[in-house]
Amino acid sequence: MTPWKPVRLKHMCVDAGQYGLNISAENYVGSGTRLLRTTDISNGTLTPPEEGVHVAGPVEGRFALRPGDLLLSRSGTPPGQSYLVGEADAGATFAGYLVRFRPRPDVEPRFLGYVARSAAFQHKIRAESVASTIQNFNAERYANMAFEAPDLRTQRRIADFLDVETGRLDALRASREKQVALLEERLSSAWSAAVDEDGGEASWVPLRRFITAITDGPFGSSLTSSHYADHGARVIRLGNVGRAEFRDRDAAYIPMEYFAQLTRHTARAGDLIVAGLGDQNHPLGRACVVPEGMGPAMVKADCFRLRLDRTRLLHDYAAWALSSPPVADQVTLLARGSTRARINLEVVRDIPLPVPSLARQRRTIAILTEARSATRAVTDRCRRQLDLITERRQALITAAVTGRFDVSTAGGRNVTDGVTV
C-alpha cells in the first residue's frame, strides 16, 4: 500500500488561498457573472442557478473560478462549509466570506473536496473555532490545516470510489426524500378534500361570528427576550404554532411578577392560537390549541389568542380548518405586507371557514388526526433512514480519505449495503 504523507492544505494547492469579492447586495444585477456566497453552499452542494445572484462582469482573473477549485466558508453555522467547483460553474466568481483554494496539477481536486467534507477535517475546524476568539476561519488557518494524503494515483482511486458510493447513497436519499414529499402531499390533499367537503355541507362563515374573546401578544418593548427567565409563566411564540398542533419546543418563560402585569395577553389550556405572521415554510394563519397542563401562559407578538363559542365551533376543528390549504388561500388574500405576510386582529376576525354541525366537526377531526398519525409514522421512519444515510456517507468519506479503509479491497462490492431499511 502506498504510504500516506503528512501535508497541509497549502502544500496541495498553488497558493495559500484567495479571498473573494467584497461586494454589497446593492451591486447585484439581474444577469451577468454568478456570485457564489456562503449562503449558496451547503454540505458540498450549490443552490440552483435560479436562486443565485449576479454581478456585472467580467471580473478580475484572480476572482474567476475554474473547475476543480475548492471553496471554503470563513463563517457560518456550522463553519467550514465547502464546495468543489464544477464544469457548469466555470467563470463564476465568489464572495468575500469564501476562500478559494486551487489544487496543484499533481493533486486530484475531488480528493481534496472529499477531505474538506470528512469528519476529521470538520472536527478540526470546529475545535479551532471554539478555542479561538477570532470570529471567522480565515485563509491562513485553512491553509495550515494538516492531514495525510497519498500519491496522485491513489487520490484518484479514492475519488472514483467515493463518487460511485456516495452517488448510490445520494440516490437512496433522493428516493426517501421523494417518498416523504409524496406522503405529505397526500396528507395535504386529504386535508383539503375534508375541508372542501365540509364547505359543501355548510356555509363559509367569518370567524368573528364565533369569537367570544380575542387578544394579540404585546408588541415593542413590552415583551422581548431580555424579559425571559429559566422558569415562570410560559411564553407562546410563533415557533410553537404548528398546523393544527402545538409544537412544544424552544420553551421560553417570563417571571411570574412580570406575567402579572400582562394579564390581557394570557392563554390557558384549550385556547385557540393563530399565527399572525408567515413565510414560505410556515403558513400564515395556521392555528393550534393550547394543550392541557400548560400552566400559566401568555401569547407573544404576532400570535393571537381566541376563545370561541364551543356550542357551535370546536377549537380543535377551527385549528384544523384554519391550517388547511383552502382556508390558507383565503388568509393569504387578506394578508398585509410585501416581504413577510402579516395579519392583524381585524383580519383574523374576517377569516372565512366552513362550519358544519358539531357531529361533522368531530368526524373531520378524527379523520384528519388518524391520517396525520399514519403519515407521520411512515415519514418519521423515512427521516430516521435519512439520518442513517447521512451518517454512513460521512463515515465512508472519512474512512476513505484518512486511509482507514483501503478502497482497493472493495472489489466492486457495494459498501453502502446496510443503510436501506
Tab-separated table of C-alpha atoms in Angstrom:
chain	number	residue	atom	x	y	z
A	1	MET	CA	0.000	0.000	0.000
A	2	THR	CA	1.336	3.455	-0.954
A	3	PRO	CA	2.492	5.383	2.142
A	4	TRP	CA	0.488	8.430	3.147
A	5	LYS	CA	2.433	11.593	3.912
A	6	PRO	CA	1.580	14.435	6.298
A	7	VAL	CA	0.685	17.608	4.383
A	8	ARG	CA	-1.024	20.934	4.873
A	9	LEU	CA	-3.753	22.223	2.584
A	10	LYS	CA	-1.418	24.903	1.176
A	11	HIS	CA	1.053	22.172	0.147
A	12	MET	CA	-1.640	20.665	-2.083
A	13	CYS	CA	-2.568	23.985	-3.734
A	14	VAL	CA	-0.933	26.579	-5.979
A	15	ASP	CA	-1.295	29.279	-3.306
A	16	ALA	CA	-2.329	29.799	0.308
A	17	GLY	CA	-5.901	30.777	-0.529
A	18	GLN	CA	-7.674	33.652	-2.253
A	19	TYR	CA	-10.412	35.728	-0.621
A	20	GLY	CA	-13.465	36.554	-2.704
A	21	LEU	CA	-15.026	39.826	-3.789
A	22	ASN	CA	-16.146	42.346	-1.197
A	23	ILE	CA	-19.366	43.462	-2.820
A	24	SER	CA	-22.643	44.588	-1.267
A	25	ALA	CA	-26.120	43.415	-2.221
A	26	GLU	CA	-26.901	46.832	-3.753
A	27	ASN	CA	-24.461	45.974	-6.546
A	28	TYR	CA	-26.159	42.726	-7.552
A	29	VAL	CA	-27.598	42.700	-11.073
A	30	GLY	CA	-30.245	40.621	-12.793
A	31	SER	CA	-27.786	38.771	-15.016
A	32	GLY	CA	-24.064	38.624	-15.566
A	33	THR	CA	-21.428	36.680	-13.618
A	34	ARG	CA	-22.831	34.459	-10.904
A	35	LEU	CA	-21.567	35.301	-7.416
A	36	LEU	CA	-21.245	32.303	-5.108
A	37	ARG	CA	-21.898	33.166	-1.442
A	38	THR	CA	-21.689	31.254	1.825
A	39	THR	CA	-25.490	31.006	1.821
A	40	ASP	CA	-25.343	29.256	-1.564
A	41	ILE	CA	-23.217	26.389	-0.218
A	42	SER	CA	-24.421	23.534	1.984
A	43	ASN	CA	-22.953	20.066	2.511
A	44	GLY	CA	-20.887	20.197	-0.655
A	45	THR	CA	-23.759	21.303	-2.882
A	46	LEU	CA	-24.693	24.590	-4.528
A	47	THR	CA	-28.109	26.227	-4.702
A	48	PRO	CA	-29.768	26.106	-8.154
A	49	PRO	CA	-28.872	28.846	-10.663
A	50	GLU	CA	-32.310	30.438	-10.388
A	51	GLU	CA	-31.656	31.101	-6.694
A	52	GLY	CA	-28.289	32.744	-7.311
A	53	VAL	CA	-27.243	36.385	-7.559
A	54	HIS	CA	-25.068	38.079	-10.155
A	55	VAL	CA	-22.549	40.876	-10.530
A	56	ALA	CA	-21.649	42.825	-13.611
A	57	GLY	CA	-18.776	41.082	-15.371
A	58	PRO	CA	-16.191	40.291	-16.391
A	59	VAL	CA	-14.344	40.020	-13.082
A	60	GLU	CA	-10.622	40.222	-12.404
A	61	GLY	CA	-8.835	36.965	-13.203
A	62	ARG	CA	-7.933	36.046	-9.626
A	63	PHE	CA	-11.625	36.103	-8.727
A	64	ALA	CA	-12.740	33.885	-11.643
A	65	LEU	CA	-13.445	30.293	-10.682
A	66	ARG	CA	-12.193	27.234	-12.541
A	67	PRO	CA	-13.435	23.640	-12.395
A	68	GLY	CA	-11.676	21.894	-9.518
A	69	ASP	CA	-11.356	24.973	-7.314
A	70	LEU	CA	-12.239	24.322	-3.688
A	71	LEU	CA	-14.303	26.949	-1.862
A	72	LEU	CA	-14.330	27.043	1.942
A	73	SER	CA	-16.516	29.301	4.054
A	74	ARG	CA	-14.919	31.650	6.567
A	75	SER	CA	-18.010	31.795	8.763
A	76	GLY	CA	-21.404	30.195	9.157
A	77	THR	CA	-23.229	27.530	11.131
A	78	PRO	CA	-21.649	25.080	11.026
A	79	PRO	CA	-18.303	26.620	9.967
A	80	GLY	CA	-16.260	25.016	7.219
A	81	GLN	CA	-18.893	24.579	4.510
A	82	SER	CA	-17.197	23.577	1.268
A	83	TYR	CA	-17.928	23.332	-2.433
A	84	LEU	CA	-15.869	21.865	-5.271
A	85	VAL	CA	-16.389	23.996	-8.369
A	86	GLY	CA	-17.736	22.001	-11.295
A	87	GLU	CA	-17.648	22.449	-15.060
A	88	ALA	CA	-21.017	24.210	-15.017
A	89	ASP	CA	-19.659	26.817	-12.583
A	90	ALA	CA	-16.643	27.841	-14.665
A	91	GLY	CA	-16.422	31.614	-14.989
A	92	ALA	CA	-18.433	32.308	-11.842
A	93	THR	CA	-16.942	34.374	-9.045
A	94	PHE	CA	-17.163	34.213	-5.264
A	95	ALA	CA	-17.901	36.485	-2.327
A	96	GLY	CA	-15.586	37.725	0.412
A	97	TYR	CA	-16.632	35.237	3.078
A	98	LEU	CA	-15.405	32.375	0.924
A	99	VAL	CA	-11.785	31.344	0.393
A	100	ARG	CA	-10.718	29.739	-2.888
A	101	PHE	CA	-8.016	27.036	-2.896
A	102	ARG	CA	-6.755	25.871	-6.302
A	103	PRO	CA	-5.257	22.345	-6.307
A	104	ARG	CA	-1.853	21.812	-7.922
A	105	PRO	CA	-1.651	19.811	-11.174
A	106	ASP	CA	-0.346	16.784	-9.271
A	107	VAL	CA	-3.316	16.785	-6.878
A	108	GLU	CA	-6.768	15.315	-7.543
A	109	PRO	CA	-9.335	18.087	-6.815
A	110	ARG	CA	-12.067	15.592	-5.984
A	111	PHE	CA	-9.864	14.070	-3.282
A	112	LEU	CA	-9.442	17.493	-1.673
A	113	GLY	CA	-13.172	18.069	-1.934
A	114	TYR	CA	-13.835	14.867	-0.015
A	115	VAL	CA	-11.146	15.706	2.552
A	116	ALA	CA	-12.921	19.011	3.229
A	117	ARG	CA	-16.178	17.146	3.899
A	118	SER	CA	-14.648	14.455	6.104
A	119	ALA	CA	-15.448	14.303	9.801
A	120	ALA	CA	-11.756	14.634	10.662
A	121	PHE	CA	-11.383	17.909	8.732
A	122	GLN	CA	-14.665	19.314	10.052
A	123	HIS	CA	-13.811	18.358	13.631
A	124	LYS	CA	-10.544	20.295	13.431
A	125	ILE	CA	-12.381	23.381	12.163
A	126	ARG	CA	-14.950	23.218	14.949
A	127	ALA	CA	-12.306	22.598	17.614
A	128	GLU	CA	-10.167	25.529	16.470
A	129	SER	CA	-13.230	27.777	16.086
A	130	VAL	CA	-14.261	27.098	19.692
A	131	ALA	CA	-10.726	27.569	21.012
A	132	SER	CA	-10.132	30.814	19.121
A	133	THR	CA	-11.529	34.269	19.774
A	134	ILE	CA	-11.327	35.042	16.035
A	135	GLN	CA	-14.836	35.318	14.636
A	136	ASN	CA	-14.104	33.554	11.336
A	137	PHE	CA	-11.890	30.796	9.971
A	138	ASN	CA	-9.515	32.765	7.733
A	139	ALA	CA	-7.403	31.695	4.755
A	140	GLU	CA	-4.230	31.263	6.807
A	141	ARG	CA	-5.877	28.861	9.201
A	142	TYR	CA	-7.353	26.859	6.341
A	143	ALA	CA	-4.013	26.832	4.514
A	144	ASN	CA	-2.348	25.274	7.560
A	145	MET	CA	-4.946	22.566	8.099
A	146	ALA	CA	-2.948	19.340	8.436
A	147	PHE	CA	-3.921	15.897	7.164
A	148	GLU	CA	-2.331	12.946	5.376
A	149	ALA	CA	-2.502	12.325	1.640
A	150	PRO	CA	-1.368	9.528	-0.689
A	151	ASP	CA	0.079	9.834	-4.195
A	152	LEU	CA	-1.976	11.149	-7.123
A	153	ARG	CA	-2.914	7.679	-8.391
A	154	THR	CA	-4.324	6.668	-5.010
A	155	GLN	CA	-6.101	10.014	-4.681
A	156	ARG	CA	-7.878	9.360	-7.951
A	157	ARG	CA	-8.755	5.805	-6.940
A	158	ILE	CA	-10.276	7.076	-3.701
A	159	ALA	CA	-12.177	9.841	-5.519
A	160	ASP	CA	-13.526	7.368	-8.112
A	161	PHE	CA	-14.621	5.004	-5.355
A	162	LEU	CA	-16.337	7.764	-3.372
A	163	ASP	CA	-18.035	9.169	-6.481
A	164	VAL	CA	-19.719	5.797	-7.015
A	165	GLU	CA	-20.562	5.018	-3.393
A	166	THR	CA	-21.761	8.490	-2.398
A	167	GLY	CA	-23.737	8.553	-5.650
A	168	ARG	CA	-25.563	5.416	-4.521
A	169	LEU	CA	-26.253	6.945	-1.126
A	170	ASP	CA	-27.402	10.200	-2.716
A	171	ALA	CA	-29.805	8.288	-4.953
A	172	LEU	CA	-31.166	6.466	-1.920
A	173	ARG	CA	-31.527	9.787	-0.081
A	174	ALA	CA	-33.372	11.321	-3.033
A	175	SER	CA	-35.739	8.337	-3.096
A	176	ARG	CA	-36.534	8.682	0.623
A	177	GLU	CA	-36.987	12.455	0.342
A	178	LYS	CA	-39.370	11.954	-2.585
A	179	GLN	CA	-41.295	9.409	-0.530
A	180	VAL	CA	-41.638	11.899	2.344
A	181	ALA	CA	-42.770	14.637	-0.053
A	182	LEU	CA	-45.386	12.365	-1.641
A	183	LEU	CA	-46.727	11.287	1.745
A	184	GLU	CA	-47.023	14.879	2.914
A	185	GLU	CA	-48.652	15.844	-0.382
A	186	ARG	CA	-51.188	13.048	0.039
A	187	LEU	CA	-51.986	14.238	3.571
A	188	SER	CA	-52.387	17.795	2.307
A	189	SER	CA	-54.775	16.586	-0.403
A	190	ALA	CA	-56.838	14.641	2.131
A	191	TRP	CA	-56.860	17.707	4.384
A	192	SER	CA	-58.069	19.938	1.550
A	193	ALA	CA	-60.706	17.415	0.498
A	194	ALA	CA	-62.099	17.126	4.036
A	195	VAL	CA	-62.425	20.889	4.490
A	196	ASP	CA	-63.843	21.350	0.985
A	197	GLU	CA	-66.377	18.604	1.683
A	198	ASP	CA	-67.381	20.361	4.917
A	199	GLY	CA	-67.702	23.576	2.915
A	200	GLY	CA	-70.117	21.817	0.583
A	201	GLU	CA	-72.294	20.812	3.530
A	202	ALA	CA	-72.184	24.153	5.358
A	203	SER	CA	-71.721	27.837	4.632
A	204	TRP	CA	-68.366	29.583	4.871
A	205	VAL	CA	-68.712	31.986	7.778
A	206	PRO	CA	-66.397	34.740	9.090
A	207	LEU	CA	-64.643	33.683	12.265
A	208	ARG	CA	-65.938	36.771	14.072
A	209	ARG	CA	-69.382	35.155	14.439
A	210	PHE	CA	-67.954	32.575	16.860
A	211	ILE	CA	-65.361	34.617	18.782
A	212	THR	CA	-66.175	35.273	22.434
A	213	ALA	CA	-62.725	36.705	23.291
A	214	ILE	CA	-59.634	37.633	21.269
A	215	THR	CA	-56.303	39.271	22.003
A	216	ASP	CA	-52.878	39.567	20.467
A	217	GLY	CA	-49.454	39.459	22.069
A	218	PRO	CA	-47.682	42.592	23.349
A	219	PHE	CA	-45.558	44.427	20.776
A	220	GLY	CA	-42.478	46.585	21.048
A	221	SER	CA	-40.543	46.714	24.307
A	222	SER	CA	-43.400	45.247	26.377
A	223	LEU	CA	-42.018	41.735	25.924
A	224	THR	CA	-38.599	40.938	24.470
A	225	SER	CA	-36.065	38.176	25.015
A	226	SER	CA	-34.489	40.333	27.730
A	227	HIS	CA	-37.530	39.565	29.889
A	228	TYR	CA	-37.094	35.778	29.622
A	229	ALA	CA	-36.199	33.643	32.636
A	230	ASP	CA	-35.436	29.986	33.370
A	231	HIS	CA	-38.882	29.401	34.833
A	232	GLY	CA	-42.172	31.161	35.443
A	233	ALA	CA	-45.040	31.683	33.002
A	234	ARG	CA	-44.752	30.102	29.554
A	235	VAL	CA	-44.485	32.394	26.523
A	236	ILE	CA	-46.248	31.014	23.436
A	237	ARG	CA	-44.341	32.153	20.335
A	238	LEU	CA	-44.722	31.723	16.583
A	239	GLY	CA	-42.448	28.684	16.626
A	240	ASN	CA	-44.885	26.891	18.918
A	241	VAL	CA	-47.790	27.293	16.488
A	242	GLY	CA	-47.833	24.329	14.132
A	243	ARG	CA	-50.506	23.330	11.658
A	244	ALA	CA	-53.268	22.098	13.978
A	245	GLU	CA	-50.697	21.082	16.608
A	246	PHE	CA	-48.855	22.790	19.433
A	247	ARG	CA	-45.099	22.435	18.921
A	248	ASP	CA	-43.695	22.115	22.420
A	249	ARG	CA	-40.117	23.135	21.736
A	250	ASP	CA	-37.787	26.038	22.475
A	251	ALA	CA	-39.694	26.778	25.668
A	252	ALA	CA	-39.462	30.376	26.925
A	253	TYR	CA	-40.619	31.771	30.236
A	254	ILE	CA	-41.050	35.111	31.982
A	255	PRO	CA	-41.042	35.742	35.773
A	256	MET	CA	-44.447	35.460	37.411
A	257	GLU	CA	-44.248	39.017	38.739
A	258	TYR	CA	-43.842	40.325	35.173
A	259	PHE	CA	-46.534	37.961	33.902
A	260	ALA	CA	-48.974	39.549	36.368
A	261	GLN	CA	-48.591	42.849	34.502
A	262	LEU	CA	-49.638	41.334	31.160
A	263	THR	CA	-52.899	39.648	32.099
A	264	ARG	CA	-54.668	40.806	28.906
A	265	HIS	CA	-52.402	38.510	26.891
A	266	THR	CA	-52.799	35.324	28.942
A	267	ALA	CA	-53.659	31.944	27.467
A	268	ARG	CA	-54.949	28.749	29.037
A	269	ALA	CA	-55.403	25.130	28.059
A	270	GLY	CA	-57.945	24.760	25.254
A	271	ASP	CA	-57.465	28.254	23.825
A	272	LEU	CA	-57.021	28.635	20.055
A	273	ILE	CA	-53.741	30.243	18.965
A	274	VAL	CA	-53.482	31.746	15.459
A	275	ALA	CA	-50.193	32.747	13.825
A	276	GLY	CA	-50.244	36.315	12.536
A	277	LEU	CA	-47.014	36.035	10.587
A	278	GLY	CA	-45.981	33.585	7.908
A	279	ASP	CA	-43.304	32.807	5.348
A	280	GLN	CA	-42.556	30.193	2.716
A	281	ASN	CA	-42.134	27.399	5.272
A	282	HIS	CA	-44.681	28.494	7.898
A	283	PRO	CA	-48.179	29.232	6.570
A	284	LEU	CA	-49.835	32.443	7.650
A	285	GLY	CA	-52.937	31.932	9.804
A	286	ARG	CA	-52.024	28.411	10.900
A	287	ALA	CA	-53.541	27.558	14.266
A	288	CYS	CA	-53.264	25.180	17.187
A	289	VAL	CA	-54.894	24.547	20.545
A	290	VAL	CA	-53.041	25.128	23.823
A	291	PRO	CA	-52.534	21.655	25.351
A	292	GLU	CA	-53.611	20.545	28.796
A	293	GLY	CA	-51.140	21.035	31.606
A	294	MET	CA	-49.601	24.180	30.147
A	295	GLY	CA	-49.931	26.173	33.365
A	296	PRO	CA	-49.639	29.979	33.389
A	297	ALA	CA	-49.013	31.164	29.820
A	298	MET	CA	-49.299	34.141	27.516
A	299	VAL	CA	-49.011	34.849	23.795
A	300	LYS	CA	-46.178	36.840	22.257
A	301	ALA	CA	-46.322	39.378	19.425
A	302	ASP	CA	-47.626	38.069	16.074
A	303	CYS	CA	-49.772	35.462	17.840
A	304	PHE	CA	-53.481	35.739	18.574
A	305	ARG	CA	-55.378	34.017	21.383
A	306	LEU	CA	-59.020	33.214	20.640
A	307	ARG	CA	-61.891	31.738	22.612
A	308	LEU	CA	-64.862	30.538	20.608
A	309	ASP	CA	-68.483	29.636	21.206
A	310	ARG	CA	-67.898	25.908	21.672
A	311	THR	CA	-71.580	25.127	21.237
A	312	ARG	CA	-71.162	25.945	17.540
A	313	LEU	CA	-67.428	25.754	16.702
A	314	LEU	CA	-64.928	23.402	18.344
A	315	HIS	CA	-61.453	24.791	18.914
A	316	ASP	CA	-59.803	21.648	17.525
A	317	TYR	CA	-61.872	21.834	14.364
A	318	ALA	CA	-61.067	25.529	13.949
A	319	ALA	CA	-57.354	24.695	14.235
A	320	TRP	CA	-57.610	22.044	11.500
A	321	ALA	CA	-59.703	24.297	9.242
A	322	LEU	CA	-57.510	27.400	9.678
A	323	SER	CA	-54.391	25.344	8.947
A	324	SER	CA	-55.865	23.710	5.832
A	325	PRO	CA	-54.792	24.699	2.281
A	326	PRO	CA	-58.268	26.021	1.256
A	327	VAL	CA	-58.508	28.383	4.240
A	328	ALA	CA	-54.814	29.293	3.988
A	329	ASP	CA	-55.511	30.555	0.458
A	330	GLN	CA	-58.263	32.790	1.833
A	331	VAL	CA	-55.958	34.101	4.580
A	332	THR	CA	-53.272	34.931	2.038
A	333	LEU	CA	-55.728	37.130	0.165
A	334	LEU	CA	-56.461	39.007	3.383
A	335	ALA	CA	-52.800	39.353	4.387
A	336	ARG	CA	-50.916	42.594	4.535
A	337	GLY	CA	-47.182	43.032	3.934
A	338	SER	CA	-44.982	42.563	0.895
A	339	THR	CA	-41.992	40.693	2.347
A	340	ARG	CA	-43.473	38.562	5.098
A	341	ALA	CA	-47.244	38.212	5.050
A	342	ARG	CA	-48.863	39.579	8.207
A	343	ILE	CA	-52.403	39.766	9.534
A	344	ASN	CA	-53.946	41.830	12.335
A	345	LEU	CA	-56.850	41.338	14.709
A	346	GLU	CA	-59.394	42.619	12.193
A	347	VAL	CA	-58.175	40.231	9.512
A	348	VAL	CA	-58.365	37.305	11.938
A	349	ARG	CA	-61.985	38.151	12.621
A	350	ASP	CA	-62.706	38.195	8.870
A	351	ILE	CA	-61.184	34.788	8.058
A	352	PRO	CA	-63.900	32.614	6.471
A	353	LEU	CA	-64.131	28.915	7.216
A	354	PRO	CA	-66.757	26.192	6.831
A	355	VAL	CA	-68.715	25.462	9.999
A	356	PRO	CA	-70.695	22.213	9.719
A	357	SER	CA	-72.586	20.534	12.558
A	358	LEU	CA	-70.675	19.597	15.717
A	359	ALA	CA	-71.036	15.916	14.811
A	360	ARG	CA	-69.426	16.509	11.438
A	361	GLN	CA	-66.701	18.642	13.034
A	362	ARG	CA	-65.827	15.750	15.368
A	363	ARG	CA	-65.805	13.359	12.407
A	364	THR	CA	-63.411	15.591	10.441
A	365	ILE	CA	-61.129	15.951	13.468
A	366	ALA	CA	-60.974	12.162	13.869
A	367	ILE	CA	-60.333	11.536	10.154
A	368	LEU	CA	-57.534	14.101	9.888
A	369	THR	CA	-55.944	13.124	13.204
A	370	GLU	CA	-55.762	9.500	12.102
A	371	ALA	CA	-54.466	10.453	8.637
A	372	ARG	CA	-51.682	12.584	10.069
A	373	SER	CA	-50.750	9.948	12.640
A	374	ALA	CA	-50.426	7.299	9.910
A	375	THR	CA	-48.459	9.644	7.657
A	376	ARG	CA	-46.129	10.689	10.455
A	377	ALA	CA	-45.356	7.077	11.390
A	378	VAL	CA	-44.024	6.467	7.880
A	379	THR	CA	-42.300	9.834	7.412
A	380	ASP	CA	-40.572	9.514	10.790
A	381	ARG	CA	-39.228	6.143	9.708
A	382	CYS	CA	-38.030	7.662	6.429
A	383	ARG	CA	-36.315	10.509	8.270
A	384	ARG	CA	-34.525	8.050	10.535
A	385	GLN	CA	-33.296	6.336	7.391
A	386	LEU	CA	-32.150	9.696	6.030
A	387	ASP	CA	-30.152	10.244	9.209
A	388	LEU	CA	-28.547	6.822	8.787
A	389	ILE	CA	-27.699	7.610	5.166
A	390	THR	CA	-26.073	10.907	6.201
A	391	GLU	CA	-24.059	9.179	8.928
A	392	ARG	CA	-22.997	6.382	6.574
A	393	ARG	CA	-21.959	8.859	3.874
A	394	GLN	CA	-19.850	10.863	6.304
A	395	ALA	CA	-18.244	7.747	7.788
A	396	LEU	CA	-17.435	6.371	4.335
A	397	ILE	CA	-15.813	9.614	3.186
A	398	THR	CA	-13.818	9.948	6.399
A	399	ALA	CA	-12.567	6.365	6.327
A	400	ALA	CA	-11.523	6.590	2.661
A	401	VAL	CA	-9.689	9.939	2.794
A	402	THR	CA	-7.861	9.099	6.018
A	403	GLY	CA	-6.648	5.721	4.803
A	404	ARG	CA	-8.603	3.721	7.371
A	405	PHE	CA	-10.420	1.988	4.547
A	406	ASP	CA	-8.442	0.656	1.585
A	407	VAL	CA	-10.694	1.249	-1.413
A	408	SER	CA	-8.687	-1.211	-3.496
A	409	THR	CA	-10.111	-4.039	-1.375
A	410	ALA	CA	-13.726	-3.091	-2.147
A	411	GLY	CA	-13.560	-5.114	-5.352
A	412	GLY	CA	-16.829	-3.766	-6.732
A	413	ARG	CA	-18.640	-4.663	-3.528
A	414	ASN	CA	-21.482	-2.274	-2.688
A	415	VAL	CA	-20.305	-0.924	0.681
A	416	THR	CA	-23.498	1.099	1.057
A	417	ASP	CA	-25.390	-2.098	1.908
A	418	GLY	CA	-26.945	-1.933	5.315
A	419	VAL	CA	-28.332	1.590	5.153
A	420	THR	CA	-31.557	0.580	3.420
A	421	VAL	CA	-34.349	-0.404	5.747
